Short mmCIF file of the C-alpha atoms (twelve columns), coordinates in Angstrom:
data_MODEL
# 
_entry.id   MODEL 
# 
loop_
_atom_site.group_PDB 
_atom_site.id 
_atom_site.type_symbol 
_atom_site.label_atom_id 
_atom_site.label_alt_id 
_atom_site.label_comp_id 
_atom_site.label_asym_id 
_atom_site.label_seq_id 
_atom_site.Cartn_x 
_atom_site.Cartn_y 
_atom_site.Cartn_z 
_atom_site.pdbx_PDB_model_num 
ATOM 1   C CA . UNK A 1   145.307 48.506 -68.692 1 
ATOM 2   C CA . UNK A 2   144.705 45.338 -70.676 1 
ATOM 3   C CA . UNK A 3   141.255 44.016 -70.192 1 
ATOM 4   C CA . UNK A 4   140.875 41.093 -67.833 1 
ATOM 5   C CA . UNK A 5   138.865 38.470 -69.652 1 
ATOM 6   C CA . UNK A 6   137.940 34.862 -69.330 1 
ATOM 7   C CA . UNK A 7   135.276 32.696 -70.825 1 
ATOM 8   C CA . UNK A 8   133.014 30.382 -68.887 1 
ATOM 9   C CA . UNK A 9   131.254 27.615 -70.806 1 
ATOM 10  C CA . UNK A 10  128.295 26.386 -68.799 1 
ATOM 11  C CA . UNK A 11  124.924 27.407 -70.090 1 
ATOM 12  C CA . UNK A 12  121.250 28.063 -69.392 1 
ATOM 13  C CA . UNK A 13  118.124 29.400 -71.080 1 
ATOM 14  C CA . UNK A 14  117.386 30.235 -74.643 1 
ATOM 15  C CA . UNK A 15  117.843 33.782 -75.842 1 
ATOM 16  C CA . UNK A 16  114.484 35.154 -77.190 1 
ATOM 17  C CA . UNK A 17  116.259 36.484 -80.289 1 
ATOM 18  C CA . UNK A 18  118.474 33.514 -81.133 1 
ATOM 19  C CA . UNK A 19  120.719 33.954 -84.138 1 
ATOM 20  C CA . UNK A 20  123.119 31.039 -83.766 1 
ATOM 21  C CA . UNK A 21  122.657 27.630 -85.417 1 
ATOM 22  C CA . UNK A 22  123.432 24.602 -83.325 1 
ATOM 23  C CA . UNK A 23  126.397 23.181 -85.421 1 
ATOM 24  C CA . UNK A 24  125.851 19.988 -83.331 1 
ATOM 25  C CA . UNK A 25  127.399 21.662 -80.339 1 
ATOM 26  C CA . UNK A 26  126.735 20.760 -76.743 1 
ATOM 27  C CA . UNK A 27  126.756 24.361 -75.613 1 
ATOM 28  C CA . UNK A 28  125.981 27.495 -77.608 1 
ATOM 29  C CA . UNK A 29  126.522 31.138 -76.742 1 
ATOM 30  C CA . UNK A 30  125.122 34.139 -78.627 1 
ATOM 31  C CA . UNK A 31  127.308 37.277 -78.199 1 
ATOM 32  C CA . UNK A 32  126.458 40.847 -79.057 1 
ATOM 33  C CA . UNK A 33  128.640 43.850 -78.359 1 
ATOM 34  C CA . UNK A 34  127.331 46.700 -76.205 1 
ATOM 35  C CA . UNK A 35  127.462 49.082 -79.137 1 
ATOM 36  C CA . UNK A 36  125.552 46.493 -81.311 1 
ATOM 37  C CA . UNK A 37  128.193 46.559 -84.036 1 
ATOM 38  C CA . UNK A 38  129.761 43.088 -83.503 1 
ATOM 39  C CA . UNK A 39  128.024 39.818 -83.016 1 
ATOM 40  C CA . UNK A 40  129.358 36.154 -82.943 1 
ATOM 41  C CA . UNK A 41  128.398 32.669 -81.840 1 
ATOM 42  C CA . UNK A 42  130.335 30.315 -79.503 1 
ATOM 43  C CA . UNK A 43  130.029 26.557 -80.141 1 
ATOM 44  C CA . UNK A 44  131.289 24.306 -77.319 1 
ATOM 45  C CA . UNK A 45  132.020 20.599 -78.025 1 
ATOM 46  C CA . UNK A 46  132.399 18.971 -74.547 1 
ATOM 47  C CA . UNK A 47  134.310 15.794 -73.852 1 
ATOM 48  C CA . UNK A 48  135.240 14.354 -70.377 1 
ATOM 49  C CA . UNK A 49  138.789 15.767 -70.351 1 
ATOM 50  C CA . UNK A 50  138.731 18.324 -73.192 1 
ATOM 51  C CA . UNK A 51  136.465 20.994 -74.643 1 
ATOM 52  C CA . UNK A 52  136.850 22.532 -78.018 1 
ATOM 53  C CA . UNK A 53  135.221 25.972 -78.713 1 
ATOM 54  C CA . UNK A 54  134.670 27.455 -82.147 1 
ATOM 55  C CA . UNK A 55  133.863 31.174 -82.528 1 
ATOM 56  C CA . UNK A 56  131.931 32.031 -85.659 1 
ATOM 57  C CA . UNK A 57  130.340 35.106 -87.196 1 
ATOM 58  C CA . UNK A 58  126.545 34.942 -87.816 1 
ATOM 59  C CA . UNK A 59  127.184 33.848 -91.438 1 
ATOM 60  C CA . UNK A 60  129.075 30.803 -90.115 1 
ATOM 61  C CA . UNK A 61  132.598 32.107 -90.818 1 
ATOM 62  C CA . UNK A 62  135.123 30.636 -88.270 1 
ATOM 63  C CA . UNK A 63  137.022 33.506 -86.613 1 
ATOM 64  C CA . UNK A 64  138.746 31.745 -83.686 1 
ATOM 65  C CA . UNK A 65  139.072 28.515 -81.915 1 
ATOM 66  C CA . UNK A 66  140.064 27.327 -78.456 1 
ATOM 67  C CA . UNK A 67  141.025 24.020 -76.871 1 
ATOM 68  C CA . UNK A 68  140.630 23.507 -73.034 1 
ATOM 69  C CA . UNK A 69  142.429 20.499 -71.643 1 
ATOM 70  C CA . UNK A 70  141.270 19.457 -68.142 1 
ATOM 71  C CA . UNK A 71  143.533 16.356 -67.851 1 
ATOM 72  C CA . UNK A 72  145.783 18.173 -65.349 1 
ATOM 73  C CA . UNK A 73  143.235 20.260 -63.480 1 
ATOM 74  C CA . UNK A 74  139.509 21.187 -63.632 1 
ATOM 75  C CA . UNK A 75  140.063 24.660 -62.255 1 
ATOM 76  C CA . UNK A 76  143.365 25.433 -64.030 1 
ATOM 77  C CA . UNK A 77  143.233 23.663 -67.406 1 
ATOM 78  C CA . UNK A 78  145.718 24.039 -70.226 1 
ATOM 79  C CA . UNK A 79  144.272 26.476 -72.795 1 
ATOM 80  C CA . UNK A 80  145.205 27.288 -76.388 1 
ATOM 81  C CA . UNK A 81  143.217 29.986 -78.281 1 
ATOM 82  C CA . UNK A 82  143.989 31.210 -81.761 1 
ATOM 83  C CA . UNK A 83  142.276 33.989 -83.742 1 
ATOM 84  C CA . UNK A 84  142.020 33.115 -87.456 1 
ATOM 85  C CA . UNK A 85  141.782 36.786 -88.530 1 
ATOM 86  C CA . UNK A 86  144.679 38.531 -86.722 1 
ATOM 87  C CA . UNK A 87  146.770 35.530 -85.729 1 
ATOM 88  C CA . UNK A 88  146.440 36.410 -82.054 1 
ATOM 89  C CA . UNK A 89  147.522 33.490 -79.864 1 
ATOM 90  C CA . UNK A 90  146.817 32.894 -76.151 1 
ATOM 91  C CA . UNK A 91  148.099 29.843 -74.329 1 
ATOM 92  C CA . UNK A 92  148.500 28.593 -70.807 1 
ATOM 93  C CA . UNK A 93  150.295 25.407 -69.905 1 
ATOM 94  C CA . UNK A 94  150.227 24.025 -66.286 1 
ATOM 95  C CA . UNK A 95  153.545 22.680 -64.953 1 
ATOM 96  C CA . UNK A 96  153.042 21.674 -61.287 1 
ATOM 97  C CA . UNK A 97  152.476 24.900 -59.345 1 
ATOM 98  C CA . UNK A 98  153.759 26.977 -62.247 1 
ATOM 99  C CA . UNK A 99  152.139 28.083 -65.535 1 
ATOM 100 C CA . UNK A 100 153.922 28.812 -68.811 1 
ATOM 101 C CA . UNK A 101 152.134 31.678 -70.549 1 
ATOM 102 C CA . UNK A 102 152.357 32.577 -74.218 1 
ATOM 103 C CA . UNK A 103 150.810 35.603 -75.912 1 
ATOM 104 C CA . UNK A 104 151.179 36.793 -79.502 1 
ATOM 105 C CA . UNK A 105 149.156 39.881 -80.404 1 
ATOM 106 C CA . UNK A 106 149.130 39.152 -84.159 1 
ATOM 107 C CA . UNK A 107 150.897 37.007 -86.732 1 
ATOM 108 C CA . UNK A 108 154.487 38.025 -87.234 1 
ATOM 109 C CA . UNK A 109 154.806 39.827 -83.909 1 
ATOM 110 C CA . UNK A 110 157.026 38.674 -81.080 1 
ATOM 111 C CA . UNK A 111 155.644 35.911 -78.724 1 
ATOM 112 C CA . UNK A 112 155.596 37.071 -75.152 1 
ATOM 113 C CA . UNK A 113 156.553 34.193 -72.835 1 
ATOM 114 C CA . UNK A 114 156.188 34.274 -68.961 1 
ATOM 115 C CA . UNK A 115 156.303 31.748 -66.218 1 
ATOM 116 C CA . UNK A 116 154.081 32.301 -63.175 1 
ATOM 117 C CA . UNK A 117 153.985 30.364 -59.943 1 
ATOM 118 C CA . UNK A 118 150.710 30.177 -58.040 1 
ATOM 119 C CA . UNK A 119 150.471 27.640 -55.177 1 
ATOM 120 C CA . UNK A 120 146.855 28.294 -54.111 1 
ATOM 121 C CA . UNK A 121 143.547 29.447 -55.653 1 
ATOM 122 C CA . UNK A 122 144.869 29.476 -59.216 1 
ATOM 123 C CA . UNK A 123 142.152 29.726 -61.914 1 
ATOM 124 C CA . UNK A 124 142.598 29.497 -65.670 1 
ATOM 125 C CA . UNK A 125 139.891 30.361 -68.230 1 
ATOM 126 C CA . UNK A 126 136.726 28.253 -67.795 1 
ATOM 127 C CA . UNK A 127 138.101 26.708 -64.572 1 
ATOM 128 C CA . UNK A 128 136.374 29.575 -62.784 1 
ATOM 129 C CA . UNK A 129 133.047 27.733 -62.927 1 
ATOM 130 C CA . UNK A 130 134.059 25.012 -60.450 1 
ATOM 131 C CA . UNK A 131 135.014 27.711 -57.980 1 
ATOM 132 C CA . UNK A 132 131.522 29.156 -58.254 1 
ATOM 133 C CA . UNK A 133 129.977 25.790 -57.511 1 
ATOM 134 C CA . UNK A 134 132.353 25.151 -54.657 1 
ATOM 135 C CA . UNK A 135 131.563 28.566 -53.070 1 
ATOM 136 C CA . UNK A 136 127.902 28.571 -54.077 1 
ATOM 137 C CA . UNK A 137 126.261 28.861 -50.682 1 
ATOM 138 C CA . UNK A 138 128.760 31.314 -49.269 1 
ATOM 139 C CA . UNK A 139 128.321 33.528 -52.331 1 
ATOM 140 C CA . UNK A 140 124.561 33.350 -51.901 1 
ATOM 141 C CA . UNK A 141 125.053 34.410 -48.230 1 
ATOM 142 C CA . UNK A 142 127.041 37.455 -49.341 1 
ATOM 143 C CA . UNK A 143 130.590 36.340 -48.783 1 
ATOM 144 C CA . UNK A 144 133.293 37.142 -51.343 1 
ATOM 145 C CA . UNK A 145 135.826 34.678 -52.881 1 
ATOM 146 C CA . UNK A 146 139.261 35.760 -53.893 1 
ATOM 147 C CA . UNK A 147 141.414 33.878 -56.518 1 
ATOM 148 C CA . UNK A 148 144.407 34.246 -58.759 1 
ATOM 149 C CA . UNK A 149 143.449 34.406 -62.404 1 
ATOM 150 C CA . UNK A 150 146.287 33.258 -64.637 1 
ATOM 151 C CA . UNK A 151 146.200 35.546 -67.701 1 
ATOM 152 C CA . UNK A 152 148.381 35.063 -70.778 1 
ATOM 153 C CA . UNK A 153 147.418 38.522 -72.047 1 
ATOM 154 C CA . UNK A 154 148.847 40.154 -68.847 1 
ATOM 155 C CA . UNK A 155 151.660 37.683 -68.541 1 
ATOM 156 C CA . UNK A 156 150.894 37.179 -64.849 1 
ATOM 157 C CA . UNK A 157 148.306 36.162 -62.266 1 
ATOM 158 C CA . UNK A 158 145.792 38.911 -61.446 1 
ATOM 159 C CA . UNK A 159 143.978 38.780 -58.081 1 
ATOM 160 C CA . UNK A 160 140.191 38.918 -58.582 1 
ATOM 161 C CA . UNK A 161 137.268 38.728 -56.307 1 
ATOM 162 C CA . UNK A 162 133.728 37.481 -56.916 1 
ATOM 163 C CA . UNK A 163 130.856 38.668 -54.832 1 
ATOM 164 C CA . UNK A 164 127.022 39.071 -54.991 1 
ATOM 165 C CA . UNK A 165 126.179 42.747 -55.747 1 
ATOM 166 C CA . UNK A 166 123.692 44.707 -53.724 1 
ATOM 167 C CA . UNK A 167 121.010 45.087 -56.345 1 
ATOM 168 C CA . UNK A 168 118.203 42.624 -56.340 1 
ATOM 169 C CA . UNK A 169 116.905 43.648 -59.818 1 
ATOM 170 C CA . UNK A 170 119.873 44.408 -61.992 1 
ATOM 171 C CA . UNK A 171 122.844 42.221 -62.906 1 
ATOM 172 C CA . UNK A 172 125.038 44.819 -64.447 1 
ATOM 173 C CA . UNK A 173 123.254 46.215 -67.455 1 
ATOM 174 C CA . UNK A 174 120.498 43.548 -67.430 1 
ATOM 175 C CA . UNK A 175 117.484 42.847 -65.180 1 
ATOM 176 C CA . UNK A 176 117.359 39.428 -63.432 1 
ATOM 177 C CA . UNK A 177 114.974 37.454 -61.205 1 
ATOM 178 C CA . UNK A 178 116.622 37.094 -57.780 1 
ATOM 179 C CA . UNK A 179 114.314 34.198 -56.868 1 
ATOM 180 C CA . UNK A 180 115.335 31.925 -59.723 1 
ATOM 181 C CA . UNK A 181 118.740 33.490 -60.614 1 
ATOM 182 C CA . UNK A 182 121.959 34.425 -58.830 1 
ATOM 183 C CA . UNK A 183 123.934 37.509 -59.925 1 
ATOM 184 C CA . UNK A 184 127.646 37.662 -59.254 1 
ATOM 185 C CA . UNK A 185 130.148 40.325 -60.094 1 
ATOM 186 C CA . UNK A 186 133.904 39.829 -60.660 1 
ATOM 187 C CA . UNK A 187 136.262 42.721 -59.819 1 
ATOM 188 C CA . UNK A 188 139.964 43.300 -59.587 1 
ATOM 189 C CA . UNK A 189 140.923 42.945 -55.919 1 
ATOM 190 C CA . UNK A 190 143.258 45.934 -55.906 1 
ATOM 191 C CA . UNK A 191 141.240 49.133 -55.266 1 
ATOM 192 C CA . UNK A 192 143.511 51.408 -57.360 1 
ATOM 193 C CA . UNK A 193 143.536 49.113 -60.369 1 
ATOM 194 C CA . UNK A 194 139.747 48.477 -59.990 1 
ATOM 195 C CA . UNK A 195 139.146 52.112 -60.891 1 
ATOM 196 C CA . UNK A 196 140.440 51.397 -64.448 1 
ATOM 197 C CA . UNK A 197 138.892 47.967 -64.945 1 
ATOM 198 C CA . UNK A 198 135.159 47.379 -65.475 1 
ATOM 199 C CA . UNK A 199 133.625 44.550 -63.523 1 
ATOM 200 C CA . UNK A 200 132.173 41.431 -65.131 1 
ATOM 201 C CA . UNK A 201 128.654 40.288 -64.419 1 
ATOM 202 C CA . UNK A 202 127.483 36.677 -64.363 1 
ATOM 203 C CA . UNK A 203 123.878 35.483 -64.092 1 
ATOM 204 C CA . UNK A 204 123.383 31.914 -62.901 1 
ATOM 205 C CA . UNK A 205 120.385 29.769 -62.771 1 
ATOM 206 C CA . UNK A 206 119.821 28.813 -59.122 1 
ATOM 207 C CA . UNK A 207 118.436 25.322 -59.745 1 
ATOM 208 C CA . UNK A 208 120.987 24.045 -62.258 1 
ATOM 209 C CA . UNK A 209 123.882 26.311 -61.131 1 
ATOM 210 C CA . UNK A 210 124.565 26.996 -64.779 1 
ATOM 211 C CA . UNK A 211 125.650 30.314 -66.235 1 
ATOM 212 C CA . UNK A 212 122.874 31.861 -68.330 1 
ATOM 213 C CA . UNK A 213 124.362 35.273 -69.113 1 
ATOM 214 C CA . UNK A 214 127.829 36.898 -69.150 1 
ATOM 215 C CA . UNK A 215 128.228 40.706 -69.423 1 
ATOM 216 C CA . UNK A 216 131.616 42.406 -69.808 1 
ATOM 217 C CA . UNK A 217 134.806 42.315 -71.750 1 
ATOM 218 C CA . UNK A 218 135.041 39.079 -73.692 1 
ATOM 219 C CA . UNK A 219 138.090 37.009 -74.968 1 
ATOM 220 C CA . UNK A 220 137.341 37.630 -78.611 1 
ATOM 221 C CA . UNK A 221 138.359 40.929 -80.321 1 
ATOM 222 C CA . UNK A 222 136.274 42.625 -83.020 1 
ATOM 223 C CA . UNK A 223 137.252 42.654 -86.707 1 
ATOM 224 C CA . UNK A 224 139.619 45.610 -86.081 1 
ATOM 225 C CA . UNK A 225 141.364 43.656 -83.265 1 
ATOM 226 C CA . UNK A 226 139.927 45.876 -80.531 1 
ATOM 227 C CA . UNK A 227 138.708 44.705 -77.145 1 
ATOM 228 C CA . UNK A 228 134.940 44.092 -77.003 1 
ATOM 229 C CA . UNK A 229 132.453 44.562 -74.159 1 
ATOM 230 C CA . UNK A 230 129.473 42.324 -74.900 1 
ATOM 231 C CA . UNK A 231 126.662 40.270 -73.489 1 
ATOM 232 C CA . UNK A 232 126.658 36.467 -74.107 1 
ATOM 233 C CA . UNK A 233 123.500 34.446 -73.599 1 
ATOM 234 C CA . UNK A 234 123.926 30.691 -73.245 1 
ATOM 235 C CA . UNK A 235 121.809 27.583 -73.920 1 
ATOM 236 C CA . UNK A 236 122.688 23.841 -73.944 1 
ATOM 237 C CA . UNK A 237 121.644 21.092 -76.237 1 
ATOM 238 C CA . UNK A 238 122.598 18.123 -74.102 1 
ATOM 239 C CA . UNK A 239 122.239 17.128 -70.477 1 
# 
């Protein structure tokens, strides 16, 4: 099964081992794969209706870029992501209650095009963050929230659920402080599919309601074009 991935772009505390320059970005994420073999930096340049994200190796080389356009919707923005190495292309364009999906695995390969209609609870890419904020108190209280994640990689909408896990000390592979942080896990809603899809773990700062850590499969492949499971630590440089 293709990995279910999305990137959230809100941020929190400074990673103790910070390897990414600022590049004058508003938001910076430092990513390291679980096997320690692949690391990269995210640089988010935030404007009122559009965010641009550059993905760079630690030496500064640009490996991918993404544009998120919020002019139609905050939770279901238009997205265009291109990998500079393989030529992989992911794109979502909102058209009313429908979404035009484009996916090209590599340069020269066929472009997969799909149209998906989702009338309620549609989420695209970083639009997941407003859902967390809207459902903040109910998630803290232990309720789960279900939504339709529109995925160009899958060519369809995938039903996911977000819920607070039972552990008060571990957020997936990492410890967290339950008094100052909120841990959430994202899983496929279908029990049969869930057995083949690893969950994602999100650690939020309770005061700012900003994401401070993401753990799971990310939206950037490694240098061999393989899926990557990683941890991303975030910080911000502006309000």
